[in-house]
Short mmCIF file of C-alpha atoms and ligand atoms in Angstrom, two decimals:
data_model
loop_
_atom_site.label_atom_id
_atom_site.label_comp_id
_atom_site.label_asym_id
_atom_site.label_seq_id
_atom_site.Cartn_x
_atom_site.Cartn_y
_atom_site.Cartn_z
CA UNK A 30 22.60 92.27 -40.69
CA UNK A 31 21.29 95.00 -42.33
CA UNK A 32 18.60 93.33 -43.79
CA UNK A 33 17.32 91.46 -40.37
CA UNK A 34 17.58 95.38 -39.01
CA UNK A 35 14.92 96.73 -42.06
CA UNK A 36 12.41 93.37 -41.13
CA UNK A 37 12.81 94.60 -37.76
CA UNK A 38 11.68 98.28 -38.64
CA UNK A 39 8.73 97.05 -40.84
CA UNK A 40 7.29 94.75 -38.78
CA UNK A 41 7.29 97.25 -35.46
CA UNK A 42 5.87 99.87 -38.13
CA UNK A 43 2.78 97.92 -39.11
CA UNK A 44 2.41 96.31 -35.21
CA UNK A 45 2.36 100.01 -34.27
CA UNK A 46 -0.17 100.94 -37.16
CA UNK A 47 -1.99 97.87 -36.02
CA UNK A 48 -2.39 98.95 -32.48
CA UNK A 49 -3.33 102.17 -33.49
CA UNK A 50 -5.61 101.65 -35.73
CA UNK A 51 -7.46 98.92 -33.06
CA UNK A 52 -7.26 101.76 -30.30
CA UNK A 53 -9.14 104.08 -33.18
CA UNK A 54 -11.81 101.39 -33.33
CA UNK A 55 -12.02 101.03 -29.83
CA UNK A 56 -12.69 104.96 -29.57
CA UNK A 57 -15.11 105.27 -31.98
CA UNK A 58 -16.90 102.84 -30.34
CA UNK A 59 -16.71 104.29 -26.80
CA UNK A 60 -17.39 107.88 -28.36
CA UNK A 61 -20.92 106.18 -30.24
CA UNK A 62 -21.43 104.37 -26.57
CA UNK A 63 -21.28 108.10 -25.03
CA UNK A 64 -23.59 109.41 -27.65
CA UNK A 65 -26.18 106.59 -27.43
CA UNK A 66 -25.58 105.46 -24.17
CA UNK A 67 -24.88 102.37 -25.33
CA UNK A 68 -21.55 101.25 -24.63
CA UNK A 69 -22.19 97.20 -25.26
CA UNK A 70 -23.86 97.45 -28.26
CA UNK A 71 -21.80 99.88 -29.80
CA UNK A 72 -18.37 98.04 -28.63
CA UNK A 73 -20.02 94.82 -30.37
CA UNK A 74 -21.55 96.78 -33.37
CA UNK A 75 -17.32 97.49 -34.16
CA UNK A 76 -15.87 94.39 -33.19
CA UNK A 77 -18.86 92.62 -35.56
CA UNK A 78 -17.74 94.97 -38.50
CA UNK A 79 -13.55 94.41 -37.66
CA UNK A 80 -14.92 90.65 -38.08
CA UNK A 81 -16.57 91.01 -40.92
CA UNK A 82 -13.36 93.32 -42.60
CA UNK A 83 -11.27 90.44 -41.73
CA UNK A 84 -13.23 87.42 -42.95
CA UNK A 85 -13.59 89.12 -46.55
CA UNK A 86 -9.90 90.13 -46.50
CA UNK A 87 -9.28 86.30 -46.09
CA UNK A 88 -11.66 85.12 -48.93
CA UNK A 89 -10.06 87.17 -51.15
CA UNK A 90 -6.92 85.71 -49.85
CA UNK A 91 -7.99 82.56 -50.50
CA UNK A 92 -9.44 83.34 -53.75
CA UNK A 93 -6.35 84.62 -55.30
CA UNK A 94 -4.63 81.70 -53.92
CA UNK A 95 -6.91 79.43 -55.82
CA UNK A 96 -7.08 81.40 -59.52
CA UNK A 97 -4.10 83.36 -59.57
CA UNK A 98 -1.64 83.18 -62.52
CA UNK A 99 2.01 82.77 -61.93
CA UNK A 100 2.59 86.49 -62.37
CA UNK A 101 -0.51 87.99 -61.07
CA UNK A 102 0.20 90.33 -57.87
CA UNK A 103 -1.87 89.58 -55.02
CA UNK A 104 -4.90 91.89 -54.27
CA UNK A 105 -4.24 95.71 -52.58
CA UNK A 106 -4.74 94.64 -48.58
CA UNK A 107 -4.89 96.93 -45.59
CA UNK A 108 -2.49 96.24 -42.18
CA UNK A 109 -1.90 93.04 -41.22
CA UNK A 110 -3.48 91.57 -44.35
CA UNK A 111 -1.69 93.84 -46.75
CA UNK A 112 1.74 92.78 -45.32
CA UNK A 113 0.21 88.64 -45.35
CA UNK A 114 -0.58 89.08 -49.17
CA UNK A 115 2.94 90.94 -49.90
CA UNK A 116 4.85 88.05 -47.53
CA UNK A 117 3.02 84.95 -49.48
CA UNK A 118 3.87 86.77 -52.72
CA UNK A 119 7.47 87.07 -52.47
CA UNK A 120 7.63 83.45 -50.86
CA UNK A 121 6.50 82.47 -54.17
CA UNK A 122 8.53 84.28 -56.26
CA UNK A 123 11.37 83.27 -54.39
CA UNK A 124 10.07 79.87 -54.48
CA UNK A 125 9.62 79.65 -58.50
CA UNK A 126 13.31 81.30 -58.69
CA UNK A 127 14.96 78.81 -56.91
CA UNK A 128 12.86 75.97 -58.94
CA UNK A 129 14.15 77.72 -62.51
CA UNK A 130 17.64 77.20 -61.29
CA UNK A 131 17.42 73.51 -60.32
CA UNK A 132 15.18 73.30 -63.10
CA UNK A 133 18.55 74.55 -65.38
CA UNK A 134 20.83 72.57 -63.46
CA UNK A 135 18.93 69.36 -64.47
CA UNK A 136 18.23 70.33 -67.89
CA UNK A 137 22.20 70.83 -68.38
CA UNK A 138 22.67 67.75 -67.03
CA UNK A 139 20.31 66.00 -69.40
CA UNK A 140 21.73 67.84 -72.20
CA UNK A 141 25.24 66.85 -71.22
CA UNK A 142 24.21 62.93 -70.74
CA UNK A 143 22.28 62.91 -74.10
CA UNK A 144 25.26 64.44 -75.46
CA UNK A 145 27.41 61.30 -74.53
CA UNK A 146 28.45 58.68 -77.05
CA UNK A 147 28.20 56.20 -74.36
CA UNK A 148 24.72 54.80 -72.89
CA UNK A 149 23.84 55.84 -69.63
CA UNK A 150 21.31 53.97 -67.89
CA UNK A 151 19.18 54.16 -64.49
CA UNK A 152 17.58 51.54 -63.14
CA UNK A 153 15.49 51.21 -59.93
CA UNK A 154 16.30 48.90 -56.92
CA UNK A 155 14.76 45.78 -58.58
CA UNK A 156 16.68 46.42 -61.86
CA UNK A 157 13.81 48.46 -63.47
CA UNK A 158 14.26 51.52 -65.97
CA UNK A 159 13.96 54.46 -64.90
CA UNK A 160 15.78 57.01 -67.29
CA UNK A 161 18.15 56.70 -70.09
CA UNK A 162 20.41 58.87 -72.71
CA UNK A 163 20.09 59.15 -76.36
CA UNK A 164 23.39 57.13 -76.34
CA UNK A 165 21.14 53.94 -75.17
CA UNK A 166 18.57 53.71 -77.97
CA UNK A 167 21.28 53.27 -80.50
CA UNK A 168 23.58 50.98 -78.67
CA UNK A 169 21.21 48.85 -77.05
CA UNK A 170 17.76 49.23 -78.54
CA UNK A 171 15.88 51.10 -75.81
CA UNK A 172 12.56 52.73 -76.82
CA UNK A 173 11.06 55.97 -75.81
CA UNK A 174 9.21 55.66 -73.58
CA UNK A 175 7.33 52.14 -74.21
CA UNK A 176 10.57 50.52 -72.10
CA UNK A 177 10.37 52.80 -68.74
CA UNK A 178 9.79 50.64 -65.88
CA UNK A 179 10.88 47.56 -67.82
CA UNK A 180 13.65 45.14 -66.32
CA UNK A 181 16.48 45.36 -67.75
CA UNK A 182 16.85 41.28 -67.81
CA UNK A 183 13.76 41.32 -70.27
CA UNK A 184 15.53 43.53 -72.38
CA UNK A 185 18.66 42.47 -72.57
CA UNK A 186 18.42 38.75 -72.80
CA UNK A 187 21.91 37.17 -73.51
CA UNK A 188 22.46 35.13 -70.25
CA UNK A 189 25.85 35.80 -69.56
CA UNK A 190 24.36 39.34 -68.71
CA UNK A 191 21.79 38.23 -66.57
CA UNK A 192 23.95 36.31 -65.33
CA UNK A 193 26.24 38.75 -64.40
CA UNK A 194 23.47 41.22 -63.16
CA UNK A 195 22.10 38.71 -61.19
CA UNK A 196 25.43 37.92 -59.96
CA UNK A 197 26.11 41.56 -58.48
CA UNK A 198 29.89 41.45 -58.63
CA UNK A 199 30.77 44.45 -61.24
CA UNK A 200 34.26 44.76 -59.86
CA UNK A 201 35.08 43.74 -63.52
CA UNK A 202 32.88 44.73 -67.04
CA UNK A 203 31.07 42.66 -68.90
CA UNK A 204 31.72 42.51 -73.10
CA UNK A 205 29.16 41.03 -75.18
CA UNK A 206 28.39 41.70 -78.83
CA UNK A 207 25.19 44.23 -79.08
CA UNK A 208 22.00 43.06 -79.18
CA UNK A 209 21.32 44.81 -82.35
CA UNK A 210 24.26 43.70 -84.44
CA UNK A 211 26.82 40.67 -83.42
CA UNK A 212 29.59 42.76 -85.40
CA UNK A 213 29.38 45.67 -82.54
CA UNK A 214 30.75 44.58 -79.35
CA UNK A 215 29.73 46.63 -76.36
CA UNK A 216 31.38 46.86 -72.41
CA UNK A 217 29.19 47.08 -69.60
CA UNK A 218 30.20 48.95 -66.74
CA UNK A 219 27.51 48.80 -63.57
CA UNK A 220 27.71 50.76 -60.48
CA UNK A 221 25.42 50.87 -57.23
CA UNK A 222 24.19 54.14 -55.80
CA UNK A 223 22.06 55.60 -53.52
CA UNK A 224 19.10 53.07 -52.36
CA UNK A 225 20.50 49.56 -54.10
CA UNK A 226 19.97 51.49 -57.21
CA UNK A 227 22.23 50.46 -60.62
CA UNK A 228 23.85 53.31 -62.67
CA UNK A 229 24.54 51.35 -65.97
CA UNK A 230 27.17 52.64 -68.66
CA UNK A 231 27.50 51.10 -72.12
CA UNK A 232 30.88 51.86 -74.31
CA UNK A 233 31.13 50.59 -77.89
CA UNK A 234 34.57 48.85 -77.72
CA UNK A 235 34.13 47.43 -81.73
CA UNK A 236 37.66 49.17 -82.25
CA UNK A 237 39.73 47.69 -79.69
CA UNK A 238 37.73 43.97 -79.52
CA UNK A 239 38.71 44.05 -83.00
CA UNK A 240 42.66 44.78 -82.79
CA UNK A 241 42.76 42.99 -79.97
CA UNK A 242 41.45 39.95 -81.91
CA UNK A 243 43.84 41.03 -84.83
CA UNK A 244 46.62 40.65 -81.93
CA UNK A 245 45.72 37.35 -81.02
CA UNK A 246 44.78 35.67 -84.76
CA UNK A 247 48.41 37.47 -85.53
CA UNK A 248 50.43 35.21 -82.52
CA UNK A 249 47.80 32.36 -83.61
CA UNK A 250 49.21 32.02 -86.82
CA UNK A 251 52.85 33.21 -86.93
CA UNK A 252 52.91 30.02 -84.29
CA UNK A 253 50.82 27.82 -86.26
CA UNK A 254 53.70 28.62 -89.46
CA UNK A 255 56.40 28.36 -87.62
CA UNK A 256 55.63 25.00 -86.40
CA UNK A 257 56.03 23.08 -89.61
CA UNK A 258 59.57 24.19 -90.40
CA UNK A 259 60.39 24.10 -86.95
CA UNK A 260 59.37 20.35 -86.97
CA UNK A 261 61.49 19.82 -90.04
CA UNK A 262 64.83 21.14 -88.85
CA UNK A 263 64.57 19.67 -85.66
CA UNK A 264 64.00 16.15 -87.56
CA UNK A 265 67.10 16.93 -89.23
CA UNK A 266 69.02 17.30 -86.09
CA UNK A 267 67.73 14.34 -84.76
CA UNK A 268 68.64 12.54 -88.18
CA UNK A 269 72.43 14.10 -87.64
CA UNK A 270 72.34 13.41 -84.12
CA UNK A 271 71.42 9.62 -84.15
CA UNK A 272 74.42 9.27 -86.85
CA UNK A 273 77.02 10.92 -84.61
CA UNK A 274 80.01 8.88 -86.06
CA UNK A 275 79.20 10.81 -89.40
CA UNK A 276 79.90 13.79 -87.86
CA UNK A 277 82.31 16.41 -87.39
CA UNK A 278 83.30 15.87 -83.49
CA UNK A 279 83.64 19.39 -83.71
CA UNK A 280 79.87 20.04 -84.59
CA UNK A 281 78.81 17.77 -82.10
CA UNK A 282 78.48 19.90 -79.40
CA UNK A 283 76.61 22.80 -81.14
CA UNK A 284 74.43 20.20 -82.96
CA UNK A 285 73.23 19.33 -79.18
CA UNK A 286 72.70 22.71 -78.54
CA UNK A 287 70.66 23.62 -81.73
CA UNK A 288 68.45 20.63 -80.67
CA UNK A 289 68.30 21.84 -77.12
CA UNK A 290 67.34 25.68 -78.41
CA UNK A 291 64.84 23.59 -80.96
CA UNK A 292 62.61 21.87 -78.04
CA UNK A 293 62.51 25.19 -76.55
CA UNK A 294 61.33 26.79 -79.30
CA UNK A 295 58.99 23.89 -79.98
CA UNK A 296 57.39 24.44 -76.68
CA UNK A 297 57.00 28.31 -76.47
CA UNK A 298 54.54 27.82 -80.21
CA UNK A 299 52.92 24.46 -78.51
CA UNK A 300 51.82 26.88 -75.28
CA UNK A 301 51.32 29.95 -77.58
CA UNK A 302 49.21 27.73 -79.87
CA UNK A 303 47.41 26.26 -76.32
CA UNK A 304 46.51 30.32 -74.96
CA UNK A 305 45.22 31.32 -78.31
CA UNK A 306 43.02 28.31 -78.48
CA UNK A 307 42.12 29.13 -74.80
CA UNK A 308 41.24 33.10 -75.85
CA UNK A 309 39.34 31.90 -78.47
CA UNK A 310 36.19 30.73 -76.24
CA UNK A 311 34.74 31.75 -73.50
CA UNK A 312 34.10 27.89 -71.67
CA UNK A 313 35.14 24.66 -72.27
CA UNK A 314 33.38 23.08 -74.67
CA UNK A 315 33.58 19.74 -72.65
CA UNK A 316 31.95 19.90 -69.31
CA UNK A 317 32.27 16.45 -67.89
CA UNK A 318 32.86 15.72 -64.50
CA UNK A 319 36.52 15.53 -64.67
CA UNK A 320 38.43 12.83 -61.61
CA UNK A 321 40.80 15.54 -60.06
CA UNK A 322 42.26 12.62 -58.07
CA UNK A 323 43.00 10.39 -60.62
CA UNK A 324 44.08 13.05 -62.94
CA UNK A 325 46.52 14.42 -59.70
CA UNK A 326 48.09 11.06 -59.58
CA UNK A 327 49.44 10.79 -62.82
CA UNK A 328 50.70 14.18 -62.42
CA UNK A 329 52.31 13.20 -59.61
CA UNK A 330 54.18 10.67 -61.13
CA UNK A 331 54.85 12.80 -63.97
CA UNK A 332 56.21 15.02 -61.81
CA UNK A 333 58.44 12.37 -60.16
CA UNK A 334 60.05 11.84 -63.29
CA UNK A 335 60.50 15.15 -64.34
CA UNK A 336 62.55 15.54 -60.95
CA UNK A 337 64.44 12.42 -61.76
CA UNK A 338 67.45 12.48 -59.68
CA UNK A 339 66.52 15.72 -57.84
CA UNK A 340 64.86 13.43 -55.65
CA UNK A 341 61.96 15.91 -54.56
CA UNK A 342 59.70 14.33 -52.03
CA UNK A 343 56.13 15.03 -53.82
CA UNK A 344 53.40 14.05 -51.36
CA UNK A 345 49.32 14.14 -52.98
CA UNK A 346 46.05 13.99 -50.58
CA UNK A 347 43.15 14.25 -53.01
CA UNK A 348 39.20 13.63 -51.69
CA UNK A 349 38.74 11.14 -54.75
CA UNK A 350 34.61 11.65 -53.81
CA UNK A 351 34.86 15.21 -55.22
CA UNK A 352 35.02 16.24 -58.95
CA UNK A 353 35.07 19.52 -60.75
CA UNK A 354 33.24 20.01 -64.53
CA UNK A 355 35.36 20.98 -67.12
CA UNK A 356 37.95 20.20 -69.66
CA UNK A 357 40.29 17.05 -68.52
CA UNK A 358 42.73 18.33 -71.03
CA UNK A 359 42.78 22.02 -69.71
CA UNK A 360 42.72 21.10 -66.30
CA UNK A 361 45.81 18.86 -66.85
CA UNK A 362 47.65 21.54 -68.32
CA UNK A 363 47.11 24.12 -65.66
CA UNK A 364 47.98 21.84 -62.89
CA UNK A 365 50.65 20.25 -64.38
CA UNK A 366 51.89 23.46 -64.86
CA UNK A 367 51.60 24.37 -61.32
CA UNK A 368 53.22 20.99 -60.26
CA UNK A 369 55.87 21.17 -62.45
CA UNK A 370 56.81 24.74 -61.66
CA UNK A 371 57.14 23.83 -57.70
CA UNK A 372 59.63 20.80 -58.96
CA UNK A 373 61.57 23.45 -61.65
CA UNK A 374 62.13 26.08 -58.73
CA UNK A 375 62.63 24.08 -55.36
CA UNK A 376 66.00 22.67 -54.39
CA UNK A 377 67.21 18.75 -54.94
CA UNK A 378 65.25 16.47 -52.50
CA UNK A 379 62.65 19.49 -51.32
CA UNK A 380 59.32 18.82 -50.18
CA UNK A 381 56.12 19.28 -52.53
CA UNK A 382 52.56 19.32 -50.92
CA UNK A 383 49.69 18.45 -53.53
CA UNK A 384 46.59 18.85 -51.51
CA UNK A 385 42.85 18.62 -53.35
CA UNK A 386 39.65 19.08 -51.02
CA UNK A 387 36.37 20.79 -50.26
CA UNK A 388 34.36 22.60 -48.32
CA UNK A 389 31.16 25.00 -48.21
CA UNK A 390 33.15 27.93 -50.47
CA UNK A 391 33.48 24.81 -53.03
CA UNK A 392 36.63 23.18 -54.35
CA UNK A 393 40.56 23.61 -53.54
CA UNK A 394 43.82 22.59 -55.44
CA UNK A 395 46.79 23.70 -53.59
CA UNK A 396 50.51 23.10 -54.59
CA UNK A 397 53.23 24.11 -52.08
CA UNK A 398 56.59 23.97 -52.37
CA UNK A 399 59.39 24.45 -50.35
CA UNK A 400 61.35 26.75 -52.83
CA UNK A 401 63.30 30.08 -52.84
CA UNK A 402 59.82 31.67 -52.57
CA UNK A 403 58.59 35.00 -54.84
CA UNK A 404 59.08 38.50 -53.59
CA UNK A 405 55.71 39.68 -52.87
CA UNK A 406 55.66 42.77 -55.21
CA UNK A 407 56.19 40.19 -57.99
CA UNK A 408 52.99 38.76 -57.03
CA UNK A 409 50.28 40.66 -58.94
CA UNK A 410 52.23 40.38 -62.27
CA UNK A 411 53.32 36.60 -62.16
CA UNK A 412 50.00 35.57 -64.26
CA UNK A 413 51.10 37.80 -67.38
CA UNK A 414 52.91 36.24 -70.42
CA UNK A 415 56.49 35.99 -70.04
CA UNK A 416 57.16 37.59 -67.00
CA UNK A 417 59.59 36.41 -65.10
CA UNK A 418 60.61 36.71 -61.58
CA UNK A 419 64.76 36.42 -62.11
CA UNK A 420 65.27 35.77 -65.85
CA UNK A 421 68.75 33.55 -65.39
CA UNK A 422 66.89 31.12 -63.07
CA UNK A 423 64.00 30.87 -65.59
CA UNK A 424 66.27 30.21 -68.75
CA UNK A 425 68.09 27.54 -66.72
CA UNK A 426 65.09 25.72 -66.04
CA UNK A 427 63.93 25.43 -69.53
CA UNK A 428 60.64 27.30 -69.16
CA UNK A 429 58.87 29.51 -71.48
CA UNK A 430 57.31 31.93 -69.15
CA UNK A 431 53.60 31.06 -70.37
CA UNK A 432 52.82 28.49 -67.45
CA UNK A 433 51.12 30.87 -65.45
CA UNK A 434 49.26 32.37 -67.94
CA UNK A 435 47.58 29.69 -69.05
CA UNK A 436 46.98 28.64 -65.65
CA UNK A 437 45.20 32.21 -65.10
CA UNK A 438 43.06 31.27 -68.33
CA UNK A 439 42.23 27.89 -67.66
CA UNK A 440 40.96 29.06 -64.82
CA UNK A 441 38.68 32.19 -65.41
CA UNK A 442 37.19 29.44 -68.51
CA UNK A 443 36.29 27.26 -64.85
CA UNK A 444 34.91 30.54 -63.10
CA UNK A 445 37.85 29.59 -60.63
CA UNK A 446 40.43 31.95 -59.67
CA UNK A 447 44.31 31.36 -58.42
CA UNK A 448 45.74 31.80 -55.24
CA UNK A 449 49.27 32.77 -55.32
CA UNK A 450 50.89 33.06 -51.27
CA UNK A 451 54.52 33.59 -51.40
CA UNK A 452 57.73 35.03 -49.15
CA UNK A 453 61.16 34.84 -50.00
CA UNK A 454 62.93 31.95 -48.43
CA UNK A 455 59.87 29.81 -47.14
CA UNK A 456 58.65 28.55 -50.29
CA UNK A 457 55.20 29.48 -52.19
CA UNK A 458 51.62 28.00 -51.98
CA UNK A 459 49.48 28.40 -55.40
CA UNK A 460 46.05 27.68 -54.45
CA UNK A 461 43.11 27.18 -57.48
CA UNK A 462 39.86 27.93 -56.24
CA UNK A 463 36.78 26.36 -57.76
CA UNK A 464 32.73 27.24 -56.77
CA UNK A 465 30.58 25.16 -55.77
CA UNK A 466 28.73 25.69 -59.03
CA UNK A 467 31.60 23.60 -60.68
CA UNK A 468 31.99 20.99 -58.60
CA UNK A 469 30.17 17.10 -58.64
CA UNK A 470 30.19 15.27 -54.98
CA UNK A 471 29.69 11.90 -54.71
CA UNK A 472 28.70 10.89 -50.94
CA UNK A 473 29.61 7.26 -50.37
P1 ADP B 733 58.19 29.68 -66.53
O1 ADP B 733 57.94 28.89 -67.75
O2 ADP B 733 59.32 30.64 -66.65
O3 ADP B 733 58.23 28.83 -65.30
P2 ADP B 733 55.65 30.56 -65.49
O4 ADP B 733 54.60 31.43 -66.09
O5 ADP B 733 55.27 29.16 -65.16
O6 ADP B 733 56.89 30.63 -66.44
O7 ADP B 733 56.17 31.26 -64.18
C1 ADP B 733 56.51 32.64 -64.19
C2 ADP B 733 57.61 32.94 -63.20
O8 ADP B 733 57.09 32.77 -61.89
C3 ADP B 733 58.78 32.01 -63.31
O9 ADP B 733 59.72 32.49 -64.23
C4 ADP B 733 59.33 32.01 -61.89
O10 ADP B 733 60.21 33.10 -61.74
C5 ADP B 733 58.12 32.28 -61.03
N1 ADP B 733 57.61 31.02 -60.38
C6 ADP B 733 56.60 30.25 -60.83
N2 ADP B 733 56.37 29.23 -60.00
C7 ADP B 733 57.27 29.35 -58.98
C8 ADP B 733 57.55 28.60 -57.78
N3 ADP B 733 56.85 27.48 -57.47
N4 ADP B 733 58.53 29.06 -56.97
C9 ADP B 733 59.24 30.16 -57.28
N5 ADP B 733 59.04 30.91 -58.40
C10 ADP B 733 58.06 30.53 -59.24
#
């Protein structure tokens, strides 16, 4: 307020100087009119000299303007012109404050990025650099400053990346061993801003890729050694078993158990074994086109069997024109898996739908049952390894709480992902979908 109030003050004093010091002119004109008797000429001779005051005051405006230093004043003025030379002045001071501080903002912030251990990367709209950290040179290679305006695809060649830039999905990272050594193994993280632009991070995750792999050779091989005496003492209960009149009737029954316990056991390493051999790639090696409907079918009657007396009614409808690449043997697994689950957990004589079709989003397994159904906060956790939705039910039916799982990894190695539509009481729906990208039509 009090400033607006001083402004005020100043500019009314120099109007009022300005006015008085044009009346002045205006006087001594008249007064050298009255002397020479010529009022014209004399009013012109003083407006031609005000002219000519004013046109050098603006030269040397404009000359300052042009060869000043940053903190040269501007020139002494008079009036009006003093107060234009003072006004442009402090607009430019004020003007080269404000630039220091954004000028120490960004300089922080550049010191603070360069400062990370992870790479931070900006790229343009069409995937070009455009600035970078310290952090990026030594994790990825970048060079100073031969690579600005490069695209990031020529740089970073592997094609699962471009792959996954191309893609534009970054709800999940991408890991890939670094470009400059295969022992490093780096996670990229991208996120969009502003105008389609890509902010890129880059972690070294060496440390955790490598107890993580310490994790899985560890399950690897305590299941690979515990398979061979496993197989031996289970031979011997066999051996005991098929000679039951040489044994004590009162062993019998806990000889049958043991055996019972012993296939368990023997199934839990032969689906441990099957998820660490899944981990340990990232695709299939085999990618032939794989019959789903012929592959459903014996399923199906594998299925039948396994219900036996249970009588479930287990109806298929497969498109036999459509096939998905892959692994037979991995695709068998998961969907036996899936069938075999929707026989374990729906009552005698229930209904089981096996449907297998396409359509423009690609290819479709579904497997619905008309079971107890799965509590839908259960849902998001059903894929991990031995969870279990009621843990009596499970035991009863034999299973070893690793179905799901490697369902779930079956199908990220078929860039397909699982469906899983549940409420208690009306029976569950798992649902596989495959893209397009994996699937072989015949027409015909
Ligand atoms: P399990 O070997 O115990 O069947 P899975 O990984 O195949 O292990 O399944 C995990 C859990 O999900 C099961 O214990 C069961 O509680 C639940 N589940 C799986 N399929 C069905 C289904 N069709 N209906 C009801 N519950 C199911």
């Amino acid at each position: 307020m009090d400033r607006l109030a001083d402004d005020s003050q100043v500019k009314q004093n120099w109007r009022g100087a300005m006015v008085r010091r044009l009346l002045l002119l205006i006087g001594a004109c008249l007064l050298l009119g009255l002397l020479s008797g010529e009022y014209a000429w004399a009013l012109a001779a003083g407006l031609a000299a005000y002219l000519g005051w004013t046109l050098s005051q603006l030269l040397r405006l404009h000359k300052w303007l042009q060869e000043h230093q940053p903190d040269e004043p501007p020139p002494d003025g008079y009036g009006l012109w003093g107060e234009v030379f003072d006004s442009i002045y402090h607009l430019q001071r004020r003007n080269e404050k404000a630039r220091g501080r954004l000028q120490a903002v960004i300089d922080r912030v550049q010191e603070s990025t360069a400062a990370l251990k992870d790479a931070v990367i900006m790229l343009d709209s069409h995937g070009n650099l455009e600035w970078w950290n310290r952090a990026a040179e030594t994790l990825i290679g970048l060079k100073t400053p031969q690579d600005s305006g490069q695209s990031i695809t020529n740089l970073l060649r592997d094609p699962r990346f471009i792959d996954y830039f191309e893609r534009g999905n970054y709800l999940e990272p991408l890991e890939l061993p670094s470009p400059l050594s295969d022992r490093r193994r780096l996670q990229f993280h991208i996120t969009r801003y502003g105008n389609r632009e890509h902010l890129m991070l880059v972690r070294d995750v060496t440390r955790l890729y490598q107890l993580e792999q310490m994790r899985k050779d560890f399950v690897a091989n305590v299941s690979h050694e515990l398979r061979t005496p496993l197989t031996v003492i289970a031979g011997y209960l066999e051996t005991l078993l098929d000679n039951v009149e040489g044994v004590n009737p009162r062993w019998l029954r806990a000889l049958q158990q043991m055996q019972q316990q012993g296939a368990r056991m023997q199934n839990l390493l032969n689906d441990l074994l099957l998820l660490a051999k899944l981990e340990a790639t990232d695709y299939p090696s085999d990618n032939q086109p794989v019959a789903v409907d012929l592959l459903l079918l014996s399923i199906q009657s594998d299925a039948q069997a396994l219900s036996g007396e249970r009588g479930h009614r287990i109806s298929l409808e497969a498109d036999p024109h459509l096939k998905l690449k892959g692994s037979e043997a991995e695709l068998r697994s998961a969907f036996s898996n899936l069938v075999f689950n929707a026989v374990k957990y729906s009552p005698n004589e229930g209904a089981i739908r096996i449907r297998w079709w396409g359509d423009e989003q690609g290819a479709h397994l579904a497997v619905q049952d008309s079971g107890p159904g799965i509590e839908a906060r259960h849902l998001p956790r059903l894929t991990e390894r031995f969870y279990r939705v009621d843990s009596s039910r499970a035991s009863n039916t034999g299973g070893t709480g690793l179905g799901l799982a490697i369902v779930k990894h079956v199908l990220l190695r078929h860039r397909a992902r699982l469906d899983i539509a549940s409420s208690l009481g009306k029976g569950s729906s798992f649902t596989c979908h495959f893209p397009n990208s994996q699937t072989v039509r015949r027409v015909g």
